[in-house]
PDB file of C-alpha atoms in Angstrom:
ATOM      1  CA  MET A 137     -21.601  -7.018   8.503  1.00 50.00           C
ATOM      2  CA  ALA A 138     -17.812  -7.011   8.181  1.00 76.00           C
ATOM      3  CA  MET A 139     -17.979  -6.015   4.496  1.00 82.00           C
ATOM      4  CA  GLU A 140     -20.286  -3.091   5.343  1.00 87.00           C
ATOM      5  CA  GLU A 141     -17.737  -1.860   7.881  1.00 86.00           C
ATOM      6  CA  LEU A 142     -14.948  -2.172   5.333  1.00 86.00           C
ATOM      7  CA  HIS A 143     -17.049  -0.259   2.813  1.00 91.00           C
ATOM      8  CA  ALA A 144     -17.680   2.517   5.347  1.00 92.00           C
ATOM      9  CA  ALA A 145     -13.955   2.713   6.168  1.00 90.00           C
ATOM     10  CA  ALA A 146     -12.971   2.847   2.484  1.00 91.00           C
ATOM     11  CA  LEU A 147     -15.418   5.683   1.802  1.00 93.00           C
ATOM     12  CA  ALA A 148     -14.255   7.568   4.901  1.00 93.00           C
ATOM     13  CA  TYR A 149     -10.622   7.405   3.767  1.00 91.00           C
ATOM     14  CA  TYR A 150     -11.610   8.449   0.252  1.00 92.00           C
ATOM     15  CA  ASP A 151     -13.800  11.351   1.416  1.00 94.00           C
ATOM     16  CA  ASN A 152     -11.064  12.629   3.738  1.00 94.00           C
ATOM     17  CA  GLY A 153      -8.161  11.929   1.396  1.00 89.00           C
ATOM     18  CA  THR A 154      -6.185  14.306  -0.756  1.00 90.00           C
ATOM     19  CA  GLN A 155      -7.101  15.034  -4.347  1.00 92.00           C
ATOM     20  CA  GLN A 156      -4.100  12.943  -5.375  1.00 92.00           C
ATOM     21  CA  LEU A 157      -5.526   9.958  -3.488  1.00 88.00           C
ATOM     22  CA  ARG A 158      -8.936  10.437  -5.136  1.00 90.00           C
ATOM     23  CA  ASP A 159      -7.302  10.671  -8.560  1.00 92.00           C
ATOM     24  CA  LEU A 160      -5.412   7.424  -7.901  1.00 91.00           C
ATOM     25  CA  ALA A 161      -8.665   5.734  -6.892  1.00 91.00           C
ATOM     26  CA  GLY A 162     -10.285   6.912 -10.123  1.00 92.00           C
ATOM     27  CA  SER A 163      -7.348   5.603 -12.154  1.00 92.00           C
ATOM     28  CA  PHE A 164      -7.553   2.270 -10.353  1.00 91.00           C
ATOM     29  CA  PHE A 165     -11.255   1.995 -11.194  1.00 94.00           C
ATOM     30  CA  ARG A 166     -10.715   2.909 -14.842  1.00 94.00           C
ATOM     31  CA  SER A 167      -7.891   0.361 -15.145  1.00 92.00           C
ATOM     32  CA  MET A 168     -10.355  -2.376 -14.181  1.00 93.00           C
ATOM     33  CA  ASP A 169     -13.214  -1.057 -16.346  1.00 95.00           C
ATOM     34  CA  THR A 170     -11.839  -2.319 -19.646  1.00 94.00           C
ATOM     35  CA  ASN A 171     -15.066  -1.759 -21.609  1.00 95.00           C
ATOM     36  CA  GLY A 172     -15.619   1.746 -20.161  1.00 94.00           C
ATOM     37  CA  ASP A 173     -19.233   1.222 -19.063  1.00 95.00           C
ATOM     38  CA  GLY A 174     -18.670   2.613 -15.550  1.00 94.00           C
ATOM     39  CA  GLN A 175     -19.133  -0.768 -13.888  1.00 96.00           C
ATOM     40  CA  ILE A 176     -16.785  -3.687 -13.252  1.00 96.00           C
ATOM     41  CA  SER A 177     -18.238  -7.008 -14.399  1.00 95.00           C
ATOM     42  CA  CYS A 178     -17.281 -10.310 -12.817  1.00 92.00           C
ATOM     43  CA  LEU A 179     -15.240 -11.100 -15.945  1.00 92.00           C
ATOM     44  CA  GLU A 180     -13.356  -7.774 -15.757  1.00 94.00           C
ATOM     45  CA  PHE A 181     -12.793  -8.367 -12.040  1.00 92.00           C
ATOM     46  CA  ASN A 182     -11.378 -11.862 -12.556  1.00 89.00           C
ATOM     47  CA  ASP A 183      -9.175 -10.668 -15.422  1.00 90.00           C
ATOM     48  CA  PHE A 184      -7.779  -7.958 -13.149  1.00 90.00           C
ATOM     49  CA  LEU A 185      -7.132 -10.469 -10.352  1.00 87.00           C
ATOM     50  CA  GLN A 186      -5.244 -12.811 -12.648  1.00 86.00           C
ATOM     51  CA  GLN A 187      -3.156 -10.039 -14.200  1.00 87.00           C
ATOM     52  CA  SER A 188      -2.379  -8.446 -10.840  1.00 83.00           C
ATOM     53  CA  GLY A 189      -1.478 -11.591  -8.912  1.00 77.00           C
ATOM     54  CA  TYR A 190      -4.308 -11.505  -6.386  1.00 76.00           C
ATOM     55  CA  ASN A 191      -4.861 -15.241  -6.687  1.00 69.00           C
ATOM     56  CA  TRP A 192      -6.005 -15.566  -3.088  1.00 66.00           C
ATOM     57  CA  ILE A 193      -9.193 -13.725  -4.075  1.00 71.00           C
ATOM     58  CA  ILE A 194      -9.818 -15.946  -7.105  1.00 64.00           C
ATOM     59  CA  ASN A 195      -9.946 -18.887  -4.695  1.00 63.00           C
ATOM     60  CA  ASP A 196     -12.921 -17.267  -2.903  1.00 69.00           C
ATOM     61  CA  PRO A 197     -15.904 -17.612  -5.273  1.00 72.00           C
ATOM     62  CA  ASN A 198     -18.137 -15.424  -3.078  1.00 82.00           C
ATOM     63  CA  PHE A 199     -15.771 -12.464  -2.807  1.00 84.00           C
ATOM     64  CA  PHE A 200     -17.232 -10.644  -5.829  1.00 89.00           C
ATOM     65  CA  LYS A 201     -20.770 -11.185  -4.519  1.00 90.00           C
ATOM     66  CA  ARG A 202     -19.833  -9.809  -1.104  1.00 88.00           C
ATOM     67  CA  LEU A 203     -18.322  -6.711  -2.724  1.00 91.00           C
ATOM     68  CA  ASP A 204     -21.435  -6.213  -4.876  1.00 93.00           C
ATOM     69  CA  ARG A 205     -23.515  -4.563  -2.139  1.00 91.00           C
ATOM     70  CA  ASN A 206     -26.552  -3.804  -4.300  1.00 91.00           C
ATOM     71  CA  GLY A 207     -26.513  -7.197  -6.028  1.00 92.00           C
ATOM     72  CA  ASP A 208     -26.678  -5.801  -9.568  1.00 93.00           C
ATOM     73  CA  GLY A 209     -23.953  -8.125 -10.879  1.00 93.00           C
ATOM     74  CA  GLY A 210     -21.299  -5.418 -11.232  1.00 95.00           C
ATOM     75  CA  LEU A 211     -19.100  -3.273  -9.045  1.00 96.00           C
ATOM     76  CA  ASP A 212     -19.607   0.479  -8.939  1.00 96.00           C
ATOM     77  CA  PHE A 213     -16.931   2.961  -7.890  1.00 96.00           C
ATOM     78  CA  GLY A 214     -17.720   2.673  -4.156  1.00 94.00           C
ATOM     79  CA  GLU A 215     -17.610  -1.103  -4.277  1.00 95.00           C
ATOM     80  CA  VAL A 216     -14.252  -0.996  -6.066  1.00 94.00           C
ATOM     81  CA  LEU A 217     -13.010   1.410  -3.372  1.00 94.00           C
ATOM     82  CA  THR A 218     -13.868  -1.266  -0.825  1.00 92.00           C
ATOM     83  CA  PHE A 219     -11.920  -3.820  -2.857  1.00 90.00           C
ATOM     84  CA  TYR A 220      -8.918  -1.489  -3.066  1.00 89.00           C
ATOM     85  CA  TYR A 221      -9.055  -0.884   0.692  1.00 88.00           C
ATOM     86  CA  ILE A 222      -9.132  -4.629   1.333  1.00 84.00           C
ATOM     87  CA  ILE A 223      -6.166  -5.480  -0.890  1.00 82.00           C
ATOM     88  CA  LYS A 224      -4.077  -2.639   0.530  1.00 80.00           C
ATOM     89  CA  THR A 225      -4.894  -3.046   4.224  1.00 78.00           C
ATOM     90  CA  ARG A 226      -6.613  -6.360   4.854  1.00 70.00           C
ATOM     91  CA  TYR A 227      -4.621  -9.081   3.190  1.00 71.00           C
ATOM     92  CA  ILE A 228      -4.803 -11.257   6.266  1.00 81.00           C
ATOM     93  CA  LYS A 229      -5.475 -14.962   6.046  1.00 84.00           C
ATOM     94  CA  CYS A 230      -6.060 -17.437   8.840  1.00 89.00           C
ATOM     95  CA  GLN A 231      -2.940 -19.481   9.454  1.00 89.00           C
ATOM     96  CA  GLY A 232      -4.848 -22.243  11.196  1.00 90.00           C
ATOM     97  CA  TYR A 233      -4.338 -25.833  10.162  1.00 88.00           C
ATOM     98  CA  ARG A 234      -5.829 -26.224   6.642  1.00 86.00           C
ATOM     99  CA  CYS A 235      -7.953 -23.071   6.984  1.00 88.00           C
ATOM    100  CA  GLY A 236      -6.655 -20.060   5.039  1.00 82.00           C
ATOM    101  CA  VAL A 237      -9.913 -18.108   5.235  1.00 82.00           C
ATOM    102  CA  HIS A 238      -9.647 -14.376   4.479  1.00 77.00           C
ATOM    103  CA  LEU A 239      -9.978 -12.459   7.770  1.00 82.00           C
ATOM    104  CA  CYS A 240     -12.256  -9.454   7.265  1.00 74.00           C
ATOM    105  CA  GLY A 241     -13.674  -9.090  10.766  1.00 78.00           C
ATOM    106  CA  LEU A 242     -12.512 -10.167  14.190  1.00 86.00           C
ATOM    107  CA  TYR A 243      -9.469 -12.423  14.386  1.00 90.00           C
ATOM    108  CA  PHE A 244      -6.765 -13.401  16.880  1.00 92.00           C
ATOM    109  CA  THR A 245      -3.096 -12.418  16.623  1.00 89.00           C
ATOM    110  CA  CYS A 246      -0.006 -13.758  18.379  1.00 89.00           C
ATOM    111  CA  VAL A 247       1.174 -10.825  20.485  1.00 86.00           C
ATOM    112  CA  ALA A 248       4.874 -11.760  20.289  1.00 83.00           C
ATOM    113  CA  CYS A 249       4.758 -11.988  16.491  1.00 84.00           C
ATOM    114  CA  PHE A 250       2.766  -8.759  16.209  1.00 83.00           C
ATOM    115  CA  ASP A 251       5.387  -6.916  18.230  1.00 78.00           C
ATOM    116  CA  GLY A 252       8.152  -8.347  16.038  1.00 74.00           C
ATOM    117  CA  SER A 253       9.954  -9.768  19.029  1.00 55.00           C
ATOM    118  CA  HIS A 254      11.512 -12.616  17.075  1.00 55.00           C
ATOM    119  CA  GLU A 255      13.463 -13.078  13.898  1.00 58.00           C
ATOM    120  CA  HIS A 256      10.872 -13.412  11.114  1.00 57.00           C
ATOM    121  CA  CYS A 257       8.714 -10.457  12.283  1.00 61.00           C
ATOM    122  CA  SER A 258       5.497 -11.369  10.455  1.00 80.00           C
ATOM    123  CA  THR A 259       2.186 -11.683  12.237  1.00 86.00           C
ATOM    124  CA  PHE A 260       0.477 -14.977  13.020  1.00 88.00           C
ATOM    125  CA  ASP A 261      -3.285 -14.601  12.692  1.00 91.00           C
ATOM    126  CA  LEU A 262      -6.171 -16.984  13.299  1.00 92.00           C
ATOM    127  CA  CYS A 263      -9.901 -16.964  12.700  1.00 92.00           C
ATOM    128  CA  PRO A 264     -11.970 -17.348  15.889  1.00 92.00           C
ATOM    129  CA  ALA A 265     -12.810 -20.990  15.089  1.00 93.00           C
ATOM    130  CA  CYS A 266      -9.172 -22.056  14.646  1.00 93.00           C
ATOM    131  CA  TYR A 267      -8.119 -20.200  17.789  1.00 92.00           C
ATOM    132  CA  ARG A 268     -10.986 -21.614  19.840  1.00 92.00           C
ATOM    133  CA  ASN A 269     -10.350 -25.179  18.650  1.00 92.00           C
ATOM    134  CA  ARG A 270      -6.558 -24.780  18.848  1.00 89.00           C
ATOM    135  CA  SER A 271      -6.389 -25.839  15.233  1.00 88.00           C
ATOM    136  CA  TYR A 272      -2.955 -24.424  14.522  1.00 89.00           C
ATOM    137  CA  TYR A 273       0.741 -25.034  15.020  1.00 84.00           C
ATOM    138  CA  HIS A 274       2.837 -22.142  16.286  1.00 84.00           C
ATOM    139  CA  HIS A 275       5.989 -21.520  18.308  1.00 75.00           C
ATOM    140  CA  GLN A 276       5.698 -23.120  21.752  1.00 70.00           C
ATOM    141  CA  HIS A 277       6.858 -19.980  23.537  1.00 72.00           C
ATOM    142  CA  HIS A 278       4.306 -17.805  21.694  1.00 78.00           C
ATOM    143  CA  THR A 279       1.129 -18.623  23.576  1.00 77.00           C
ATOM    144  CA  TYR A 280      -0.422 -15.211  24.102  1.00 81.00           C
ATOM    145  CA  PHE A 281      -3.098 -14.293  21.547  1.00 88.00           C
ATOM    146  CA  LEU A 282      -5.435 -11.298  21.509  1.00 88.00           C
ATOM    147  CA  ASP A 283      -8.254 -10.410  19.191  1.00 88.00           C
ATOM    148  CA  ASN A 284      -7.542  -7.442  16.934  1.00 84.00           C
ATOM    149  CA  HIS A 285      -9.789  -5.077  18.923  1.00 83.00           C
ATOM    150  CA  VAL A 286      -8.328  -5.928  22.340  1.00 85.00           C
ATOM    151  CA  LEU A 287      -4.801  -5.754  20.904  1.00 84.00           C
ATOM    152  CA  LEU A 288      -5.459  -2.232  19.657  1.00 82.00           C
ATOM    153  CA  ARG A 289      -6.922  -1.190  23.022  1.00 80.00           C
ATOM    154  CA  SER A 290      -4.013  -2.742  24.910  1.00 78.00           C
ATOM    155  CA  LYS A 291      -1.594  -0.452  23.073  1.00 74.00           C
ATOM    156  CA  ARG A 292      -3.565   2.713  23.891  1.00 72.00           C
ATOM    157  CA  GLY A 293      -1.318   5.418  25.297  1.00 65.00           C
ATOM    158  CA  LEU A 294       1.874   3.497  24.590  1.00 58.00           C
ATOM    159  CA  SER A 295       4.583   4.323  22.113  1.00 56.00           C
ATOM    160  CA  PRO A 296       4.127   2.441  18.818  1.00 55.00           C
ATOM    161  CA  TYR A 297       6.876  -0.025  19.678  1.00 58.00           C
ATOM    162  CA  ALA A 298       5.907  -0.695  23.288  1.00 58.00           C
ATOM    163  CA  PRO A 299       4.476  -4.072  24.232  1.00 60.00           C
ATOM    164  CA  PRO A 300       0.749  -4.165  24.954  1.00 59.00           C
ATOM    165  CA  ASN A 301      -0.588  -3.162  28.353  1.00 58.00           C
ATOM    166  CA  LEU A 302      -1.096  -6.651  29.716  1.00 60.00           C
ATOM    167  CA  ASN A 303      -2.681  -5.375  32.930  1.00 60.00           C
ATOM    168  CA  MET A 304      -5.512  -3.860  30.911  1.00 57.00           C
ATOM    169  CA  VAL A 305      -5.838  -7.053  28.889  1.00 56.00           C
ATOM    170  CA  HIS A 306      -5.817  -9.137  32.072  1.00 56.00           C
ATOM    171  CA  ASN A 307      -8.566  -6.934  33.525  1.00 58.00           C
ATOM    172  CA  CYS A 308     -10.671  -7.326  30.357  1.00 55.00           C
ATOM    173  CA  ILE A 309     -10.227 -11.089  30.324  1.00 56.00           C
ATOM    174  CA  THR A 310     -10.929 -11.351  34.064  1.00 57.00           C
ATOM    175  CA  PHE A 311     -14.100  -9.301  33.608  1.00 51.00           C
ATOM    176  CA  PHE A 312     -15.184 -11.512  30.716  1.00 52.00           C
ATOM    177  CA  ILE A 313     -14.568 -14.733  32.664  1.00 53.00           C
ATOM    178  CA  THR A 314     -16.342 -13.344  35.744  1.00 54.00           C
ATOM    179  CA  PHE A 315     -19.297 -12.274  33.606  1.00 48.00           C
ATOM    180  CA  MET A 316     -19.452 -15.717  31.971  1.00 50.00           C
ATOM    181  CA  ARG A 317     -19.400 -17.418  35.393  1.00 51.00           C
ATOM    182  CA  LEU A 318     -22.163 -15.146  36.697  1.00 50.00           C
ATOM    183  CA  ASP A 319     -24.205 -15.748  33.570  1.00 47.00           C
ATOM    184  CA  LEU A 320     -23.728 -19.520  33.827  1.00 46.00           C
ATOM    185  CA  HIS A 321     -24.591 -19.423  37.550  1.00 44.00           C
ATOM    186  CA  PHE A 322     -27.757 -17.434  36.761  1.00 43.00           C
ATOM    187  CA  VAL A 323     -28.797 -19.859  34.006  1.00 40.00           C
ATOM    188  CA  LEU A 324     -28.153 -22.884  36.223  1.00 45.00           C
ATOM    189  CA  HIS A 325     -30.092 -21.255  39.056  1.00 43.00           C
ATOM    190  CA  LEU A 326     -33.057 -20.620  36.730  1.00 43.00           C
ATOM    191  CA  TYR A 327     -32.920 -24.199  35.475  1.00 44.00           C
ATOM    192  CA  VAL A 328     -32.899 -25.626  39.019  1.00 46.00           C
ATOM    193  CA  ASP A 329     -35.835 -23.404  40.036  1.00 47.00           C
ATOM    194  CA  LEU A 330     -37.940 -24.674  37.117  1.00 47.00           C
TER     195      LEU A 330
END
Protein backbone atom coordinates (compact mmCIF):
# COMPACT_ATOMS: atom_id res chain seq x y z
CA MET A 1 0.00 0.00 0.00
CA ALA A 2 2.83 2.42 0.75
CA MET A 3 4.14 2.24 -2.83
CA GLU A 4 0.66 3.02 -4.19
CA GLU A 5 0.54 6.13 -2.01
CA LEU A 6 3.98 7.19 -3.21
CA HIS A 7 2.87 6.65 -6.80
CA ALA A 8 -0.23 8.79 -6.24
CA ALA A 9 1.87 11.55 -4.65
CA ALA A 10 4.41 11.50 -7.50
CA LEU A 11 1.66 11.80 -10.12
CA ALA A 12 -0.04 14.60 -8.16
CA TYR A 13 3.19 16.62 -8.04
CA TYR A 14 3.80 15.97 -11.73
CA ASP A 15 0.25 16.88 -12.78
CA ASN A 16 0.36 20.10 -10.75
CA GLY A 17 3.95 20.99 -11.56
CA THR A 18 5.31 23.55 -13.98
CA GLN A 19 6.17 22.70 -17.56
CA GLN A 20 9.83 22.94 -16.57
CA LEU A 21 9.30 20.25 -13.93
CA ARG A 22 7.51 18.00 -16.45
CA ASP A 23 10.32 18.51 -18.96
CA LEU A 24 12.89 17.54 -16.31
CA ALA A 25 10.89 14.40 -15.52
CA GLY A 26 10.85 13.49 -19.21
CA SER A 27 14.61 14.04 -19.46
CA PHE A 28 15.15 11.88 -16.39
CA PHE A 29 13.11 9.07 -17.95
CA ARG A 30 14.93 9.30 -21.27
CA SER A 31 18.32 9.25 -19.51
CA MET A 32 17.41 5.86 -18.03
CA ASP A 33 15.88 4.47 -21.24
CA THR A 34 19.17 3.75 -22.98
CA ASN A 35 17.64 1.61 -25.76
CA GLY A 36 14.80 4.10 -26.43
CA ASP A 37 11.94 1.58 -26.24
CA GLY A 38 9.84 3.72 -23.86
CA GLN A 39 10.29 1.32 -20.95
CA ILE A 40 13.04 0.89 -18.35
CA SER A 41 14.22 -2.71 -18.06
CA CYS A 42 15.68 -4.13 -14.87
CA LEU A 43 19.12 -4.04 -16.53
CA GLU A 44 18.73 -0.36 -17.49
CA PHE A 45 17.49 0.38 -13.97
CA ASN A 46 20.45 -1.33 -12.30
CA ASP A 47 22.91 0.37 -14.67
CA PHE A 48 21.40 3.73 -13.74
CA LEU A 49 21.63 2.94 -10.01
CA GLN A 50 25.28 1.99 -10.26
CA GLN A 51 26.21 5.03 -12.34
CA SER A 52 24.25 7.42 -10.13
CA GLY A 53 25.41 6.15 -6.74
CA TYR A 54 22.07 4.90 -5.46
CA ASN A 55 23.65 1.77 -4.02
CA TRP A 56 21.14 1.56 -1.19
CA ILE A 57 18.51 0.58 -3.77
CA ILE A 58 20.71 -2.08 -5.36
CA ASN A 59 20.80 -3.78 -1.95
CA ASP A 60 16.99 -4.17 -2.07
CA PRO A 61 16.29 -6.89 -4.67
CA ASN A 62 12.51 -6.30 -4.53
CA PHE A 63 12.60 -2.55 -5.12
CA PHE A 64 12.26 -2.84 -8.91
CA LYS A 65 9.35 -5.27 -8.51
CA ARG A 66 7.57 -2.93 -6.11
CA LEU A 67 7.97 -0.04 -8.56
CA ASP A 68 6.65 -2.19 -11.43
CA ARG A 69 2.97 -1.77 -10.54
CA ASN A 70 1.58 -3.68 -13.52
CA GLY A 71 4.15 -6.48 -13.27
CA ASP A 72 5.18 -6.34 -16.93
CA GLY A 73 8.91 -6.51 -16.14
CA GLY A 74 9.65 -2.89 -17.05
CA LEU A 75 9.03 0.57 -15.70
CA ASP A 76 6.79 2.98 -17.59
CA PHE A 77 6.93 6.76 -17.22
CA GLY A 78 4.58 6.83 -14.20
CA GLU A 79 6.56 4.15 -12.41
CA VAL A 80 9.80 6.04 -13.04
CA LEU A 81 8.11 9.18 -11.65
CA THR A 82 7.48 7.23 -8.46
CA PHE A 83 11.15 6.22 -8.37
CA TYR A 84 12.24 9.83 -8.87
CA TYR A 85 9.91 10.99 -6.09
CA ILE A 86 11.34 8.37 -3.75
CA ILE A 87 14.99 9.22 -4.37
CA LYS A 88 14.35 12.95 -4.02
CA THR A 89 12.06 12.91 -0.98
CA ARG A 90 12.13 9.52 0.70
CA TYR A 91 15.72 8.51 1.20
CA ILE A 92 15.05 7.47 4.76
CA LYS A 93 16.49 4.31 6.22
CA CYS A 94 15.83 2.73 9.59
CA GLN A 95 18.71 3.43 11.95
CA GLY A 96 17.80 0.56 14.23
CA TYR A 97 20.44 -1.93 15.28
CA ARG A 98 21.40 -3.94 12.15
CA CYS A 99 18.19 -2.98 10.31
CA GLY A 100 18.66 -0.37 7.57
CA VAL A 101 15.31 -1.06 5.90
CA HIS A 102 14.08 1.66 3.51
CA LEU A 103 11.21 3.53 5.20
CA CYS A 104 8.41 4.10 2.69
CA GLY A 105 5.42 4.19 5.03
CA LEU A 106 4.99 4.91 8.71
CA TYR A 107 8.13 5.32 10.80
CA PHE A 108 9.22 6.92 14.08
CA THR A 109 11.46 9.98 14.37
CA CYS A 110 13.38 11.42 17.32
CA VAL A 111 11.70 14.77 17.94
CA ALA A 112 14.86 16.48 19.24
CA CYS A 113 16.85 15.42 16.17
CA PHE A 114 14.03 16.39 13.82
CA ASP A 115 13.94 19.87 15.29
CA GLY A 116 17.71 20.18 14.93
CA SER A 117 18.12 20.98 18.59
CA HIS A 118 21.62 19.52 18.79
CA GLU A 119 24.86 19.78 16.91
CA HIS A 120 24.63 17.24 14.07
CA CYS A 121 21.08 18.22 13.00
CA SER A 122 20.20 15.05 11.07
CA THR A 123 17.09 13.04 11.81
CA PHE A 124 17.08 9.70 13.61
CA ASP A 125 14.42 7.43 12.14
CA LEU A 126 13.23 3.95 13.03
CA CYS A 127 10.90 1.38 11.52
CA PRO A 128 7.98 0.44 13.79
CA ALA A 129 9.57 -2.92 14.69
CA CYS A 130 12.88 -1.40 15.83
CA TYR A 131 11.09 1.31 17.80
CA ARG A 132 8.70 -1.16 19.42
CA ASN A 133 11.49 -3.57 20.36
CA ARG A 134 13.87 -0.75 21.35
CA SER A 135 16.37 -2.19 18.92
CA TYR A 136 18.47 0.94 18.57
CA TYR A 137 21.12 3.03 20.28
CA HIS A 138 20.53 6.77 20.47
CA HIS A 139 21.41 9.72 22.69
CA GLN A 140 20.20 9.11 26.25
CA HIS A 141 18.57 12.53 26.50
CA HIS A 142 16.66 12.03 23.22
CA THR A 143 13.85 9.76 24.32
CA TYR A 144 10.83 11.32 22.66
CA PHE A 145 9.82 9.68 19.37
CA LEU A 146 6.74 10.31 17.24
CA ASP A 147 5.52 8.60 14.12
CA ASN A 148 5.75 10.73 10.99
CA HIS A 149 1.99 11.40 10.87
CA VAL A 150 1.66 12.47 14.51
CA LEU A 151 4.81 14.60 14.19
CA LEU A 152 3.28 16.45 11.24
CA ARG A 153 0.00 16.97 13.12
CA SER A 154 1.83 18.16 16.24
CA LYS A 155 3.37 21.01 14.24
CA ARG A 156 0.02 22.18 12.83
CA GLY A 157 -0.43 25.92 13.28
CA LEU A 158 3.11 26.47 14.50
CA SER A 159 5.90 28.31 12.77
CA PRO A 160 8.20 25.94 10.84
CA TYR A 161 10.89 26.15 13.51
CA ALA A 162 8.66 25.80 16.57
CA PRO A 163 8.81 22.62 18.62
CA PRO A 164 5.85 20.27 18.26
CA ASN A 165 2.66 20.85 20.22
CA LEU A 166 3.29 18.28 22.92
CA ASN A 167 -0.11 18.86 24.53
CA MET A 168 -1.79 17.66 21.35
CA VAL A 169 0.57 14.70 21.16
CA HIS A 170 -0.05 13.89 24.82
CA ASN A 171 -3.81 14.00 24.20
CA CYS A 172 -3.46 11.65 21.20
CA ILE A 173 -1.30 9.21 23.14
CA THR A 174 -3.61 9.37 26.18
CA PHE A 175 -6.60 8.67 23.94
CA PHE A 176 -4.79 5.74 22.34
CA ILE A 177 -3.80 4.23 25.70
CA THR A 178 -7.32 4.73 27.09
CA PHE A 179 -8.82 3.11 23.99
CA MET A 180 -6.41 0.17 24.29
CA ARG A 181 -7.32 -0.29 27.97
CA LEU A 182 -11.04 -0.18 27.19
CA ASP A 183 -10.57 -2.63 24.35
CA LEU A 184 -8.54 -4.99 26.54
CA HIS A 185 -11.12 -4.69 29.34
CA PHE A 186 -13.91 -5.50 26.86
CA VAL A 187 -12.04 -8.52 25.49
CA LEU A 188 -11.26 -9.81 28.98
CA HIS A 189 -14.89 -9.30 30.00
CA LEU A 190 -16.08 -11.28 26.97
CA TYR A 191 -13.60 -14.05 27.72
CA VAL A 192 -14.72 -14.31 31.36
CA ASP A 193 -18.40 -14.41 30.32
CA LEU A 194 -17.76 -17.34 27.96
